Amino acid sequence: MSLLVVGTVAFDAIETPFGKTDKIVGGAASYIALASSYFTKEINIVSVVGDDFPTEFMNTLKGQGVNLEGLQIKQGEKSFFWSGRYHNDMNSRDTLDTQLNVLAEFDPIVPESYQNCDFLMLGNLMPTVQQKVLSQLSKRPKLIVLDTMNFWMDIAMPELMETLKGIDVLTINDSEARQLSGEYSLVKAAQKILAMGPKVLVIKKGEHGALLFNKEEVFFAPALPLEDVFDPTGAGDSFAGGFIGYLAKTKDISFENMKRAIIFGSAMASFTVEKFGTERLIGLSQKDVDNRVQEFVDLVQFDISLV
Ligand code: AMP
């Protein structure tokens, strides 16, 4: 089942209590595509970079089976740049700098060969661009998942609200859920957000796992207690990639299967945070992924018999 991924392909500079990086490769679409490549092989990216972006990383994506026909390369322009600093808890961060560069004038074009995609992952990007991609598809995908962040809520809330009307699943973190809904309780926030359009909501809580809501039910997936967390950047995107990749692989978009999918998403996020940038998501084996998922199963499996 083919998967279309939209999002940033970018440079990041990251500071954590354990170290600091210069410009390294990041971007929502990079993490999503890498994470989903362990589940499905037909992955198509729509994004934009400047002529400063390393071809080496594009070759890495291609090596993972990712199609880059829809990645525009703008000559004489600079790639999107984001810089952030994590607090000591590694769960919260401050954005130090966001330079839109090529993103400021980005006009996404969905290549003809990407039409008929079954799964659409609208990764973190300006809501108008997410919407433009959706409107270029001749057939509505089986499932549309959208990820966004506080930055877009701050500067493009009306456009985001409009985009939310047409999607199936929204993935955001707990503080973004509170910002979007104006509710502190995540249960109340979820019900308000589900009334905005999405049928399913995932609230990511970093090292405290993730919650999956529909109008009637709630399900919880833990995060793996890891000995070393070096860099949480991209954890949310890797989660989204694992989530939608698993759904595309199993071709089952029921709520029951989404419960499994958030475990696969959490497993991919747990790899990402173990190294800086995208490094840990490159060259994993199927066995690595299976073993990691088994660790999640072992973590939460218990026997209780109520008589
Ligand atoms: P995550 O840690 O999963 O929330 O995503 C981190 C990635 O999001 C980084 O690699 C950034 O390049 C990218 N990013 C940061 N800010 C934005 C933004 N405003 N729009 C799109 N992507 C962003």
mmCIF file of C-alpha atoms and ligand atoms in Angstrom, residues 8 10 12 26-27 31 80 82 93 124-125 149 151-152 232-237, ligand 1:
data_model
loop_
_atom_site.group_PDB
_atom_site.id
_atom_site.type_symbol
_atom_site.label_atom_id
_atom_site.label_comp_id
_atom_site.label_asym_id
_atom_site.label_seq_id
_atom_site.Cartn_x
_atom_site.Cartn_y
_atom_site.Cartn_z
ATOM 1 C CA THR A 8 10.007 19.253 6.225
ATOM 2 C CA ALA A 10 15.636 20.216 6.922
ATOM 3 C CA ASP A 12 18.494 21.177 12.769
ATOM 4 C CA GLY A 26 16.453 16.514 10.315
ATOM 5 C CA GLY A 27 12.953 17.500 9.361
ATOM 6 C CA TYR A 31 12.073 11.010 10.297
ATOM 7 C CA PHE A 80 14.500 25.049 6.324
ATOM 8 C CA TRP A 82 15.262 24.746 13.117
ATOM 9 C CA ARG A 93 12.204 22.090 24.780
ATOM 10 C CA ASN A 124 4.526 19.005 10.425
ATOM 11 C CA LEU A 125 4.437 21.899 7.949
ATOM 12 C CA MET A 149 3.024 21.779 16.395
ATOM 13 C CA PHE A 151 4.473 27.015 16.010
ATOM 14 C CA TRP A 152 1.601 26.666 13.514
ATOM 15 C CA PRO A 232 14.374 13.509 21.605
ATOM 16 C CA THR A 233 14.226 15.445 18.311
ATOM 17 C CA GLY A 234 12.171 13.583 15.756
ATOM 18 C CA ALA A 235 10.621 11.224 18.300
ATOM 19 C CA GLY A 236 7.139 12.482 17.433
ATOM 20 C CA ASP A 237 7.761 12.121 13.709
HETATM 21 P P1 AMP B 1 9.620 16.342 16.642
HETATM 22 O O1 AMP B 1 10.784 16.325 17.606
HETATM 23 O O2 AMP B 1 9.154 14.982 16.269
HETATM 24 O O3 AMP B 1 8.534 17.251 17.081
HETATM 25 O O4 AMP B 1 10.148 16.976 15.262
HETATM 26 C C1 AMP B 1 11.378 17.614 15.137
HETATM 27 C C2 AMP B 1 11.584 18.001 13.686
HETATM 28 O O5 AMP B 1 10.597 18.949 13.297
HETATM 29 C C3 AMP B 1 12.926 18.654 13.470
HETATM 30 O O6 AMP B 1 13.748 17.796 12.703
HETATM 31 C C4 AMP B 1 12.627 19.974 12.737
HETATM 32 O O7 AMP B 1 13.363 20.153 11.567
HETATM 33 C C5 AMP B 1 11.162 19.914 12.435
HETATM 34 N N1 AMP B 1 10.492 21.189 12.733
HETATM 35 C C6 AMP B 1 10.735 22.037 13.757
HETATM 36 N N2 AMP B 1 9.926 23.113 13.705
HETATM 37 C C7 AMP B 1 9.141 22.927 12.612
HETATM 38 C C8 AMP B 1 8.088 23.687 12.006
HETATM 39 N N3 AMP B 1 7.673 24.855 12.509
HETATM 40 N N4 AMP B 1 7.494 23.177 10.897
HETATM 41 C C9 AMP B 1 7.900 22.003 10.384
HETATM 42 N N5 AMP B 1 8.884 21.239 10.889
HETATM 43 C C10 AMP B 1 9.496 21.692 11.994
#
